Coordinates of C-alpha atoms and ligand atoms in Angstrom, one line a residue:
Chain C
M1 CA -20.3 16.2 -2.8
T2 CA -22.6 15.8 -5.3
R3 CA -22.2 18.8 -6.5
A4 CA -18.5 18.2 -6.9
V5 CA -19.3 15.4 -9.0
A6 CA -21.6 17.3 -11.0
M7 CA -19.2 19.7 -11.6
A8 CA -16.4 17.0 -12.4
T9 CA -19.0 15.7 -14.8
A10 CA -19.8 18.7 -16.5
S11 CA -16.3 19.8 -17.4
G12 CA -15.6 16.1 -18.6
L13 CA -18.1 16.5 -20.9
G14 CA -16.8 20.3 -21.7
A15 CA -13.6 18.8 -22.4
Q16 CA -14.9 16.3 -24.9
V17 CA -16.6 18.8 -26.9
A18 CA -13.8 21.2 -26.6
W19 CA -11.1 18.4 -27.8
R20 CA -13.3 17.4 -30.8
L21 CA -13.7 21.0 -31.9
L22 CA -10.0 21.9 -31.2
A23 CA -9.5 18.7 -33.8
L24 CA -11.8 20.2 -36.4
A25 CA -9.9 23.6 -36.2
A26 CA -6.9 22.0 -36.5
V27 CA -8.0 20.2 -39.8
V28 CA -9.0 23.8 -41.3
A29 CA -5.9 25.0 -39.9
L30 CA -3.9 22.6 -41.5
V31 CA -6.0 23.4 -45.1
L32 CA -5.2 27.0 -44.6
W33 CA -1.6 26.7 -43.7
T34 CA -0.1 24.3 -46.2
G35 CA -1.9 26.4 -49.2
L36 CA -4.2 23.8 -50.0
D37 CA -6.8 25.9 -50.4
E38 CA -5.0 27.9 -53.4
Q39 CA -4.7 24.6 -55.1
I40 CA -8.2 23.8 -54.2
S41 CA -10.1 26.9 -55.0
P42 CA -10.4 26.3 -58.9
Y43 CA -12.7 23.5 -58.1
W44 CA -14.9 25.4 -55.5
E45 CA -18.1 24.9 -57.9
D46 CA -17.5 21.2 -58.6
I47 CA -16.7 20.8 -54.5
L48 CA -20.2 22.4 -53.7
Y49 CA -22.1 20.3 -56.2
L50 CA -20.2 16.9 -55.5
T51 CA -20.4 17.7 -51.7
R52 CA -24.5 18.0 -51.7
Q53 CA -24.8 14.7 -53.8
H54 CA -22.0 13.2 -51.6
V55 CA -24.3 14.2 -48.5
V56 CA -27.5 13.0 -50.0
L57 CA -26.0 9.6 -50.8
V58 CA -24.7 9.4 -47.0
A59 CA -27.8 10.9 -45.3
A60 CA -29.9 8.9 -47.5
S61 CA -28.2 5.3 -47.4
G62 CA -27.3 5.7 -43.6
G63 CA -30.7 7.4 -42.8
A64 CA -32.2 4.1 -44.7
A65 CA -30.2 1.7 -42.6
I66 CA -30.8 3.0 -39.1
L67 CA -34.9 3.2 -40.0
A68 CA -34.5 -0.4 -41.3
G69 CA -31.5 -1.9 -39.2
I70 CA -32.9 -1.2 -35.8
P71 CA -36.7 -2.7 -36.2
I72 CA -34.9 -5.8 -37.6
G73 CA -32.4 -5.9 -34.6
V74 CA -35.1 -5.5 -32.4
W75 CA -37.5 -8.2 -34.3
L76 CA -34.8 -10.4 -34.0
S77 CA -34.2 -10.0 -30.3
R78 CA -37.3 -10.8 -29.7
P79 CA -38.3 -14.1 -27.9
G80 CA -40.5 -15.7 -30.5
M81 CA -37.3 -15.2 -32.8
A82 CA -34.9 -16.8 -30.7
R83 CA -34.4 -20.0 -32.5
H84 CA -33.7 -18.5 -35.8
A85 CA -32.0 -15.7 -34.7
E86 CA -28.4 -16.7 -34.2
T87 CA -28.6 -18.0 -37.8
V88 CA -29.6 -14.7 -39.3
M89 CA -26.9 -13.1 -37.0
Q90 CA -24.4 -15.4 -38.6
V91 CA -25.6 -14.6 -42.0
F92 CA -25.2 -11.1 -41.2
N93 CA -21.6 -11.3 -39.6
I94 CA -20.3 -13.3 -42.7
G95 CA -21.9 -10.2 -44.6
T96 CA -19.7 -8.2 -42.3
T97 CA -16.3 -9.6 -43.5
I98 CA -17.1 -9.1 -47.4
P99 CA -15.5 -5.7 -48.2
T100 CA -17.2 -2.6 -48.7
L101 CA -15.7 -2.4 -52.4
A102 CA -17.0 -5.5 -53.0
V103 CA -20.3 -5.0 -51.8
I104 CA -20.7 -1.8 -54.0
A105 CA -19.5 -4.0 -57.1
L106 CA -22.1 -6.6 -56.3
S107 CA -24.6 -4.2 -55.9
M108 CA -23.8 -2.9 -59.6
T109 CA -24.5 -6.2 -60.9
L110 CA -27.8 -6.4 -59.4
L111 CA -29.0 -2.9 -60.1
G112 CA -26.8 -1.5 -63.1
I113 CA -25.3 2.1 -62.3
G114 CA -26.3 5.4 -60.9
F115 CA -28.0 6.6 -57.7
A116 CA -29.8 3.2 -56.9
P117 CA -27.1 1.0 -56.8
A118 CA -24.7 3.0 -54.8
F119 CA -27.7 3.9 -52.5
F120 CA -28.2 0.2 -51.9
G121 CA -24.7 -0.7 -51.9
L122 CA -23.9 2.1 -48.9
F123 CA -27.2 0.7 -47.2
V124 CA -26.4 -2.9 -47.2
A125 CA -22.6 -2.0 -45.5
S126 CA -24.1 0.3 -43.1
L127 CA -27.4 -1.9 -42.2
L128 CA -24.8 -4.9 -40.8
P129 CA -23.4 -3.0 -37.5
I130 CA -26.7 -1.6 -37.1
V131 CA -28.5 -4.8 -36.7
R132 CA -25.8 -6.5 -34.7
N133 CA -25.8 -3.7 -31.9
T134 CA -29.2 -3.5 -31.5
Y135 CA -29.6 -7.2 -31.5
T136 CA -26.7 -7.8 -29.4
G137 CA -27.5 -4.7 -27.1
L138 CA -31.0 -5.9 -26.3
L139 CA -29.7 -9.4 -25.5
A140 CA -27.5 -7.9 -23.2
V141 CA -30.2 -6.2 -21.2
P142 CA -30.1 -7.9 -17.7
A143 CA -33.0 -11.1 -17.4
H144 CA -33.7 -9.7 -13.9
L145 CA -34.8 -6.0 -15.1
K146 CA -37.1 -7.6 -17.6
E147 CA -38.3 -9.9 -14.7
A148 CA -38.7 -6.9 -12.5
A149 CA -40.5 -5.0 -14.9
T150 CA -43.1 -7.9 -16.0
G151 CA -43.5 -8.6 -12.4
M152 CA -44.8 -5.2 -11.9
G153 CA -47.3 -5.5 -14.9
M154 CA -45.5 -4.2 -18.1
T155 CA -46.9 -5.0 -21.3
P156 CA -44.1 -6.5 -23.5
R157 CA -44.4 -3.2 -25.5
Q158 CA -44.1 -1.3 -22.3
I159 CA -40.9 -3.3 -21.4
L160 CA -39.2 -2.8 -24.9
W161 CA -39.8 0.9 -25.1
R162 CA -39.1 1.9 -21.5
V163 CA -36.8 -0.9 -20.2
E164 CA -35.2 -2.6 -22.9
L165 CA -34.6 0.3 -25.4
P166 CA -33.1 2.8 -23.1
N167 CA -30.7 -0.1 -21.6
A168 CA -29.4 -0.9 -24.7
L169 CA -29.2 2.6 -26.5
Y170 CA -25.7 3.4 -25.8
V171 CA -24.6 0.2 -27.4
I172 CA -27.1 0.9 -30.7
F173 CA -25.8 3.8 -30.8
S174 CA -22.0 3.0 -31.0
G175 CA -23.6 0.4 -34.0
V176 CA -24.8 3.3 -35.8
R177 CA -21.8 5.6 -35.3
T178 CA -19.7 2.4 -36.7
A179 CA -22.2 2.2 -39.4
L180 CA -21.9 6.0 -40.5
A181 CA -18.2 5.8 -40.5
I182 CA -18.2 2.8 -42.9
N183 CA -20.9 4.7 -44.8
V184 CA -18.6 7.7 -45.2
G185 CA -15.6 6.2 -45.9
T186 CA -17.1 4.2 -48.4
T187 CA -19.1 6.8 -50.4
P188 CA -16.2 7.8 -52.5
L189 CA -16.4 4.5 -54.1
A190 CA -19.9 5.6 -55.2
F191 CA -18.3 7.4 -58.3
L192 CA -17.4 3.8 -59.4
I193 CA -20.7 2.4 -60.1
G194 CA -21.8 6.1 -61.4
G195 CA -23.3 7.3 -57.9
G196 CA -21.6 10.8 -57.9
G197 CA -20.3 12.5 -54.9
L198 CA -16.9 13.9 -54.0
G199 CA -15.4 10.3 -55.4
E200 CA -15.3 11.9 -59.0
L201 CA -12.5 14.4 -57.8
I202 CA -10.5 12.0 -56.0
F203 CA -10.5 9.3 -58.8
T204 CA -10.5 11.7 -61.8
G205 CA -7.6 13.6 -59.6
I206 CA -5.4 10.4 -59.2
D207 CA -6.2 9.4 -63.0
L208 CA -5.0 12.6 -64.5
M209 CA -2.0 13.1 -61.5
D210 CA -3.9 16.5 -60.8
T211 CA -3.1 16.8 -57.0
G212 CA -5.2 20.3 -56.7
M213 CA -8.2 18.1 -58.3
L214 CA -7.5 14.7 -56.0
L215 CA -7.3 17.1 -52.9
A216 CA -10.1 18.8 -53.7
G217 CA -12.0 15.7 -53.2
A218 CA -9.8 14.3 -50.6
V219 CA -10.3 17.0 -48.2
P220 CA -13.9 17.6 -47.8
T221 CA -14.5 13.7 -47.8
A222 CA -12.3 13.9 -44.6
M223 CA -13.7 16.5 -43.0
L224 CA -17.2 15.3 -43.3
A225 CA -16.2 12.0 -42.0
V226 CA -14.6 14.1 -39.0
L227 CA -18.0 16.2 -38.7
V228 CA -20.0 13.2 -38.8
D229 CA -18.1 11.3 -36.4
F230 CA -18.2 14.5 -34.0
A231 CA -22.1 14.8 -34.4
M232 CA -22.4 11.4 -33.5
A233 CA -20.2 11.5 -30.4
Q234 CA -22.3 14.4 -29.4
A235 CA -25.5 12.7 -29.8
Q236 CA -24.4 9.7 -28.3
L237 CA -23.0 11.7 -25.2
T238 CA -26.4 13.9 -24.6
L239 CA -29.5 11.2 -26.2
V240 CA -28.2 8.4 -24.5
P241 CA -29.8 8.7 -20.9
K242 CA -27.6 9.6 -18.1
G243 CA -28.1 6.4 -15.6
V244 CA -27.0 4.1 -18.6
N245 CA -24.7 6.3 -20.1
P246 CA -20.8 5.2 -19.4
L247 CA -19.6 8.5 -20.8
R248 CA -21.5 10.8 -18.2
Chain W
M1 CA -55.4 -13.4 2.3
I2 CA -53.3 -15.6 0.0
Q3 CA -54.6 -19.2 -0.6
L4 CA -52.6 -21.6 -2.3
E5 CA -55.0 -24.9 -3.2
D6 CA -52.6 -27.9 -4.8
L7 CA -50.3 -25.7 -6.7
T8 CA -48.4 -27.7 -8.7
K9 CA -45.9 -26.8 -11.3
T10 CA -43.4 -29.5 -13.5
F11 CA -41.1 -28.5 -16.2
G12 CA -39.8 -30.2 -18.9
A13 CA -41.2 -32.9 -21.3
A14 CA -42.6 -35.9 -20.5
N15 CA -39.3 -37.9 -20.2
R16 CA -37.4 -35.5 -17.7
L17 CA -40.2 -33.7 -15.7
V18 CA -38.8 -31.7 -12.9
V19 CA -41.8 -31.3 -10.4
A20 CA -40.9 -27.7 -9.1
A21 CA -43.7 -27.5 -6.7
D22 CA -46.1 -30.4 -5.8
R23 CA -49.5 -30.2 -4.3
I24 CA -48.8 -27.1 -2.3
N25 CA -51.4 -25.9 0.1
M26 CA -51.1 -23.0 2.1
T27 CA -53.0 -19.9 3.3
V28 CA -51.4 -16.6 4.2
P29 CA -53.6 -14.7 6.8
S30 CA -54.3 -11.2 5.8
G31 CA -51.6 -8.9 7.1
E32 CA -49.1 -11.6 7.9
I33 CA -45.6 -12.5 6.6
C34 CA -45.4 -15.8 5.4
V35 CA -41.7 -16.9 4.7
L36 CA -40.8 -19.5 2.3
L37 CA -38.1 -21.6 3.5
G38 CA -35.6 -24.5 2.6
P39 CA -32.6 -25.5 0.9
S40 CA -31.7 -24.4 -2.9
G41 CA -33.8 -25.8 -5.5
C42 CA -36.7 -26.7 -3.3
G43 CA -39.3 -24.9 -5.2
K44 CA -39.8 -21.7 -3.0
T45 CA -39.3 -19.2 -6.2
T46 CA -41.3 -21.3 -8.6
T47 CA -44.3 -21.2 -5.7
L48 CA -43.9 -17.6 -5.2
K49 CA -43.8 -16.5 -9.0
M50 CA -47.1 -18.6 -9.5
V51 CA -48.6 -16.3 -7.4
N52 CA -48.0 -13.7 -10.0
R53 CA -48.0 -15.8 -12.7
L54 CA -44.7 -15.1 -14.0
V55 CA -44.6 -19.2 -13.8
R56 CA -47.8 -20.6 -15.1
P57 CA -49.2 -23.4 -12.6
T58 CA -49.4 -26.7 -13.8
S59 CA -52.5 -27.4 -12.1
G60 CA -54.0 -26.0 -8.8
R61 CA -55.4 -22.6 -8.0
I62 CA -54.5 -19.6 -6.4
L63 CA -57.1 -17.1 -4.4
I64 CA -56.1 -13.7 -3.2
N65 CA -58.9 -12.6 -1.2
G66 CA -61.2 -15.0 -1.9
E67 CA -61.0 -14.5 -5.5
D68 CA -59.7 -17.3 -8.1
T69 CA -56.9 -15.6 -9.7
S70 CA -57.2 -17.5 -12.9
G71 CA -59.9 -15.1 -14.2
L72 CA -57.7 -12.1 -13.9
D73 CA -55.6 -10.6 -16.6
D74 CA -51.9 -11.1 -16.2
I75 CA -51.0 -7.4 -16.4
A76 CA -54.1 -6.2 -14.4
L77 CA -53.1 -9.1 -11.7
R78 CA -49.7 -8.1 -11.7
R79 CA -50.3 -4.4 -10.8
Q80 CA -52.1 -5.2 -7.8
I81 CA -49.1 -7.3 -6.6
G82 CA -46.1 -5.8 -5.4
Y83 CA -42.8 -7.4 -6.4
V84 CA -39.2 -7.7 -4.9
I85 CA -36.4 -9.5 -5.8
Q86 CA -33.1 -10.1 -4.9
Q87 CA -31.7 -8.3 -7.7
I88 CA -33.6 -5.6 -6.6
G89 CA -34.2 -4.7 -10.7
L90 CA -34.1 -0.9 -10.4
F91 CA -34.2 0.4 -13.8
P92 CA -30.7 2.0 -14.7
N93 CA -32.2 4.4 -17.0
M94 CA -34.7 6.1 -14.6
T95 CA -34.3 8.1 -11.7
V96 CA -35.1 6.8 -8.3
E97 CA -38.2 8.8 -8.5
E98 CA -38.9 7.4 -12.0
N99 CA -38.3 3.7 -10.8
I100 CA -41.0 4.4 -8.0
C101 CA -43.6 6.1 -10.1
V102 CA -43.8 3.2 -12.4
V103 CA -46.7 1.2 -11.4
P104 CA -49.0 4.2 -10.0
R105 CA -48.4 5.9 -13.5
M106 CA -49.5 2.5 -15.3
L107 CA -52.6 2.6 -13.1
G108 CA -53.3 6.1 -14.1
W109 CA -52.4 8.2 -11.3
D110 CA -51.8 11.6 -12.4
A111 CA -48.1 12.6 -12.1
G112 CA -48.2 14.9 -9.4
R113 CA -49.7 12.3 -7.2
A114 CA -47.2 9.7 -8.0
K115 CA -44.5 12.1 -7.2
A116 CA -45.9 13.1 -3.9
R117 CA -46.2 9.5 -3.2
A118 CA -42.5 8.9 -4.0
A119 CA -41.3 11.6 -1.9
E120 CA -43.5 10.2 1.2
L121 CA -41.9 6.6 0.7
I122 CA -38.5 7.8 0.6
D123 CA -39.1 9.5 3.5
L124 CA -40.5 6.3 5.0
V125 CA -37.3 4.7 4.8
G126 CA -35.2 7.5 6.3
L127 CA -33.9 8.7 2.7
D128 CA -33.9 12.4 2.0
P129 CA -36.4 13.1 -0.6
H130 CA -34.7 16.3 -2.1
Q131 CA -31.2 14.3 -2.4
F132 CA -32.4 11.2 -3.5
L133 CA -35.7 11.3 -6.0
R134 CA -33.2 12.9 -8.6
R135 CA -30.4 10.1 -8.4
Y136 CA -29.8 7.2 -10.8
P137 CA -29.7 3.6 -9.3
K138 CA -26.0 3.6 -10.0
E139 CA -25.3 6.4 -7.6
L140 CA -27.0 4.7 -4.8
S141 CA -25.3 2.4 -2.1
G142 CA -26.4 -1.1 -2.1
G143 CA -28.5 -0.8 0.8
Q144 CA -30.0 2.0 -0.7
Q145 CA -31.1 0.4 -3.9
Q146 CA -32.4 -2.2 -1.5
R147 CA -34.8 -0.1 0.3
I148 CA -35.7 1.6 -3.1
G149 CA -36.8 -1.7 -4.9
V150 CA -38.8 -2.1 -1.6
I151 CA -40.6 1.2 -1.5
R152 CA -41.3 0.8 -5.5
A153 CA -43.0 -2.1 -5.0
L154 CA -45.1 -0.6 -2.3
A155 CA -45.9 2.8 -4.3
A156 CA -49.3 1.8 -5.5
D157 CA -50.4 0.2 -1.9
P158 CA -50.9 -3.2 -2.9
P159 CA -52.4 -5.5 -0.8
V160 CA -50.5 -8.5 -1.5
M161 CA -46.5 -8.5 -1.8
L162 CA -44.1 -10.8 -3.2
M163 CA -40.7 -10.9 -2.0
D164 CA -37.9 -13.2 -3.4
E165 CA -34.9 -13.2 -1.0
P166 CA -35.0 -9.4 -1.1
F167 CA -32.4 -8.7 1.5
G168 CA -30.1 -11.5 0.4
A169 CA -27.8 -9.5 -1.6
I170 CA -26.5 -7.1 1.2
D171 CA -24.1 -7.0 4.1
P172 CA -25.0 -8.9 7.1
I173 CA -25.1 -5.7 9.2
N174 CA -27.3 -3.3 6.9
R175 CA -29.4 -6.7 6.0
E176 CA -30.0 -6.6 10.2
I177 CA -30.9 -2.7 9.9
I178 CA -33.1 -3.1 6.4
Q179 CA -35.2 -6.0 8.1
N180 CA -36.1 -3.8 11.3
E181 CA -37.1 -1.1 9.0
F182 CA -39.3 -3.2 7.2
L183 CA -40.8 -4.9 9.8
K184 CA -41.4 -1.2 11.3
M185 CA -43.0 -0.6 8.3
Q186 CA -44.9 -3.7 7.9
A187 CA -46.2 -3.1 11.5
E188 CA -48.3 -0.1 10.1
L189 CA -48.8 -1.2 6.5
K190 CA -50.2 -4.7 7.4
K191 CA -49.5 -6.2 4.0
T192 CA -50.0 -9.9 3.0
I193 CA -46.7 -11.0 2.3
M194 CA -44.8 -14.0 0.8
F195 CA -41.6 -14.1 1.5
V196 CA -38.8 -16.4 0.1
S197 CA -35.5 -16.8 2.2
H198 CA -32.8 -19.7 2.4
D199 CA -31.9 -18.2 5.9
I200 CA -33.3 -19.6 9.2
D201 CA -32.7 -16.6 11.3
E202 CA -33.9 -14.4 8.7
A203 CA -37.5 -16.3 8.5
V204 CA -37.6 -16.6 12.4
K205 CA -37.1 -12.9 12.7
M206 CA -39.5 -12.1 9.7
A207 CA -42.0 -14.3 9.7
D208 CA -45.5 -14.8 11.6
K209 CA -45.4 -18.5 9.6
I210 CA -42.8 -20.4 8.0
A211 CA -43.3 -22.9 5.3
I212 CA -40.5 -25.4 5.3
F213 CA -39.9 -26.5 1.8
R214 CA -38.3 -29.5 0.5
G215 CA -37.9 -30.9 -3.0
G216 CA -41.3 -29.2 -3.9
R217 CA -43.2 -30.2 -1.0
I218 CA -44.2 -28.5 2.1
E219 CA -42.8 -30.5 5.4
Q220 CA -44.1 -28.1 7.6
Y221 CA -46.3 -24.8 7.9
D222 CA -46.1 -23.3 11.5
T223 CA -45.4 -20.3 13.8
P224 CA -41.4 -19.9 13.7
D225 CA -41.8 -20.6 17.7
R226 CA -43.4 -23.8 17.0
I227 CA -41.3 -24.9 14.0
L228 CA -38.1 -24.7 16.3
A229 CA -39.9 -26.3 19.4
R230 CA -41.4 -29.0 17.4
P231 CA -40.2 -29.7 14.3
A232 CA -42.3 -31.9 12.3
N233 CA -39.4 -34.3 11.4
D234 CA -35.9 -35.1 10.9
F235 CA -35.3 -32.8 8.1
V236 CA -37.1 -29.8 9.2
A237 CA -35.0 -30.4 12.6
N238 CA -32.1 -30.4 10.8
F239 CA -32.4 -27.8 8.6
V240 CA -33.6 -25.2 11.6
G241 CA -30.2 -26.5 13.6
A242 CA -29.0 -28.0 16.5
D243 CA -29.3 -24.4 18.2
R244 CA -33.1 -24.2 17.6
T245 CA -33.8 -24.0 21.1
L246 CA -31.4 -21.1 21.5
K247 CA -33.2 -19.5 18.1
R248 CA -36.3 -19.3 19.8
L249 CA -35.0 -17.1 22.5
R250 CA -35.3 -14.4 19.8
L251 CA -39.4 -14.8 19.8
I252 CA -39.6 -14.5 23.2
D253 CA -39.7 -11.0 24.8
A254 CA -38.4 -10.2 28.2
R255 CA -41.8 -9.1 29.7
Q256 CA -43.3 -12.1 28.6
V257 CA -41.3 -14.0 31.0
A258 CA -40.7 -11.3 33.9
Q259 CA -41.6 -11.7 37.0
D260 CA -42.6 -9.3 39.8
A261 CA -39.6 -8.7 42.7
P262 CA -40.2 -5.8 45.4
A263 CA -38.8 -2.6 44.5
L264 CA -37.6 -0.8 47.6
P265 CA -36.3 2.8 48.6
A266 CA -32.8 2.1 50.2
E267 CA -34.4 3.4 53.2
T268 CA -36.1 0.0 53.6
A269 CA -35.8 -2.0 56.6
P270 CA -34.2 -5.3 55.9
Q271 CA -37.0 -7.4 58.0
E272 CA -39.5 -5.6 55.8
A273 CA -37.5 -6.5 52.7
A274 CA -37.3 -10.0 53.5
R275 CA -41.2 -10.1 54.3
L276 CA -41.9 -8.9 51.0
A277 CA -39.3 -10.9 49.0
L278 CA -40.7 -14.2 50.6
A279 CA -44.5 -12.9 49.6
A280 CA -43.3 -12.3 46.0
G281 CA -41.2 -15.7 45.8
A282 CA -38.2 -13.7 44.2
P283 CA -34.9 -14.3 44.7
V284 CA -33.8 -10.8 45.5
V285 CA -35.3 -7.2 46.3
V286 CA -34.3 -4.2 43.8
V287 CA -33.2 -1.0 45.1
V288 CA -34.9 1.8 43.5
D289 CA -34.3 5.6 43.2
A290 CA -37.1 8.4 43.9
A291 CA -38.3 7.7 40.0
R292 CA -38.8 3.8 40.9
R293 CA -35.3 3.5 38.4
P294 CA -33.1 0.3 39.8
V295 CA -30.1 1.5 41.3
G296 CA -28.9 -1.8 43.2
Y297 CA -30.1 -5.3 44.8
V298 CA -29.7 -7.4 47.6
P299 CA -29.8 -11.1 47.3
A300 CA -32.8 -12.6 49.4
E301 CA -30.6 -14.6 51.4
A302 CA -28.5 -11.6 52.6
L303 CA -31.8 -10.0 54.2
A304 CA -32.1 -12.6 57.0
G305 CA -31.0 -10.8 60.3
A306 CA -29.3 -8.1 58.8
R307 CA -29.8 -4.5 60.4
G308 CA -29.9 -1.1 59.6
T309 CA -31.4 -0.4 56.1
L310 CA -31.0 -1.7 52.4
S311 CA -28.7 1.1 51.9
G312 CA -25.9 -0.6 53.4
L313 CA -26.5 -4.2 52.0
A314 CA -27.0 -3.2 48.5
Q315 CA -24.8 -3.9 45.8
P316 CA -24.9 -1.6 42.6
M317 CA -27.0 -2.8 39.9
P318 CA -24.6 -4.3 37.0
V319 CA -26.9 -4.1 34.1
T320 CA -30.8 -3.5 33.3
M321 CA -32.3 -4.5 29.7
P322 CA -35.5 -2.8 28.6
A323 CA -38.9 -4.9 28.9
Q324 CA -39.3 -5.3 25.2
C325 CA -36.1 -6.6 24.2
D326 CA -35.9 -10.3 23.3
L327 CA -34.7 -13.1 25.3
R328 CA -31.6 -13.5 23.4
A329 CA -30.3 -10.1 24.5
V330 CA -31.3 -10.7 28.0
V331 CA -29.3 -14.2 28.2
S332 CA -26.4 -12.4 26.6
E333 CA -26.3 -10.0 29.3
M334 CA -26.8 -12.7 32.1
F335 CA -23.7 -14.7 30.8
T336 CA -21.7 -11.4 30.5
H337 CA -22.3 -10.3 33.9
D338 CA -22.5 -14.1 35.6
M339 CA -26.4 -13.5 36.8
R340 CA -28.7 -15.8 37.9
W341 CA -31.6 -13.0 36.9
L342 CA -31.6 -9.4 35.6
A343 CA -33.6 -6.2 36.0
C344 CA -36.0 -5.1 33.2
T345 CA -37.1 -1.6 32.8
D346 CA -39.9 0.3 31.0
A347 CA -39.4 3.0 28.6
E348 CA -39.0 5.4 31.3
G349 CA -36.2 3.7 32.9
R350 CA -38.6 2.4 35.8
F351 CA -38.2 -0.9 37.0
A352 CA -40.6 -3.5 35.6
G353 CA -39.9 -6.8 36.9
I354 CA -36.9 -9.5 37.0
V355 CA -36.2 -12.2 34.6
T356 CA -34.7 -15.3 35.8
Q357 CA -32.7 -17.9 34.4
R358 CA -35.4 -20.4 35.5
A359 CA -37.9 -18.5 33.8
V360 CA -36.3 -18.4 30.5
T361 CA -35.7 -22.6 30.6
A362 CA -39.2 -22.9 31.6
A363 CA -40.2 -20.9 28.7
L364 CA -38.0 -22.5 26.3
S365 CA -38.8 -26.0 27.1
E366 CA -40.8 -27.9 24.6
A367 CA -43.8 -28.5 26.5
A368 CA -44.8 -24.7 26.6
P369 CA -44.0 -23.1 23.0
A370 CA -47.7 -21.4 23.7
V371 CA -45.7 -18.8 25.5
A372 CA -44.3 -16.9 22.4
A373 CA -47.6 -17.6 20.4
Q374 CA -49.0 -14.2 20.8
Ligands
ADP1 N1 -37.9 -22.2 -16.2 C1 -37.3 -23.6 -15.7 N2 -37.2 -25.0 -16.5 C2 -37.1 -25.7 -15.8 N3 -36.8 -26.1 -14.4 C3 -36.9 -25.3 -13.4 C4 -37.1 -24.0 -14.2 N4 -37.5 -22.8 -13.2 C5 -37.0 -23.9 -12.0 N5 -36.9 -25.0 -12.4 C6 -36.5 -26.1 -11.6 O1 -37.5 -26.2 -10.2 C7 -36.8 -26.6 -9.3 C8 -37.1 -25.4 -8.1 O2 -36.5 -24.3 -8.5 P1 -37.0 -22.9 -7.8 O3 -38.1 -22.4 -7.5 O4 -36.1 -22.0 -8.6 O5 -36.2 -23.3 -6.5 P2 -35.8 -22.1 -5.1 O6 -36.3 -21.1 -5.5 O7 -36.3 -22.7 -3.9 O8 -34.2 -22.1 -5.2 C9 -35.0 -26.6 -9.6 O9 -35.0 -27.8 -9.7 C10 -35.0 -25.9 -10.8 O10 -34.1 -26.6 -11.2
MG2 MG1 -35.0 -18.6 -5.4

């Protein structure tokens, strides 16, 4: 019976991977079938250059948001912070309701134009879901687990690393996934404040009513979004331990 | 040995004080199970948690094996004390093996030794190591999780165990099974155990000593038999229940009140049997086969003036009980079969004496709680 369950789970995993790959293949097929590739091909060099810029922006701001957001979430969840954490989270929650375009615009008023304000705006926009999920995920770890861990003689640091973080990991991962989706979706706007990226083709295409140019920006942006979400889903599936992973 | 001296805990600020534990004094001798028993909110958990310092005492002392624990570092102290809670608290992110190995690894055991220990312990509670060590807690039944919770606390072989309603979350049938398993383990391991319960039946079953709590104070601290036989006050009497005398049946084994009766082959003459029955003061003679297994009986009054052999007079034996079972089971069988006595057998099924209703009532009379003291 155990083996049957294991096989069912394995095929479940396989099916999920297969579906995502299929979706990706469908996008590529659509591009070829509609003849989009011919409209796009004149912009090939621009696409390569701008995609690189775009990816650097996503990776840098997203990575920074993860590196900052998780420790901030952990810090807010510590007992010593209990009195202030809710207030801080309220501020973060209000921050989430501000449209990302407004965040980008505000960032420009602070930092001018170029890579820096684009990076900062995207960083702030992706930070919120990571902090929020890390914080709530850690608080949701059942008190009796922490009590058992304390009673067994674990140090607070051991409890954090061996009990709290693993048990909150699924929720934290969901936060990271949301953050990266927001990030990838917002990055085309970076062009508006001189941050470069595929937004350049999209917005210029719109201005010039040039469908080919517009698509040359839109299609890679869409594919990047699908790819990032796919990668995150895979990571969530495989990196979150089996005992606390509802997907397995 | 665990000694609590004037142990007190108050919660809250000066205006709204809750005295959760009020000058608790008690000693749990080495190798014994002491059950803290009482209604909800009476301070059992607080008292228990002061021992491993999950709750900091307001005043008083705790000594383990004579050593004042206030001199020890919290972490070091806790690693030497097994701790089991009602919610079990297995870590869902770890396999069963990893859960069991947590404390041994923190104490610096190498991985091989810790794993061998895990396999040994899981075998001890009747679970197959190959099947269960790699599982995650969510892949276990409630009863299995509970067993793992107990052996995880035993992993580093701590001399002292604290158990807070450890079997409270399982269904009654499985609870009974796990309690029995645990008592069997304890007979070998001889841990010094503080055990919180709100269930008098569980307490009577598990305890060497019971401490009855009310409002943060100990009302009575005594053996289960003495608590049932001589409750110190009305609160204790009410708490243990109006059927407290019947509860004592569990505490006495059949062999403790069994008396001898003539065990004779079927060929014996009735006169001879009558003489022996009179000499033994027995209401019956028991007819046994070649292996001394009871097969029938003849009431003493039916022997007078009878002829032939016992085989003509004997009635088949309706039921026998193992001599090591408790009186509750014996009395239950007596009532079922409408008998005034019951034959007991040893491990090989040989006749080992009879238990009479008179002997049972004599053992239960409050004047003699010493019967079950050993
Ligand atoms: N951390 C705490 N803060 C304030 N009061 C508490 C705390 N823990 C327990 N108490 C109070 O102390 C009393 C005893 O609680 P507890 O030891 O948990 O009882 P029991 O385990 O016997 O049900 C209760 O009145 C409870 O409300
Ligand atoms: Mg309690």
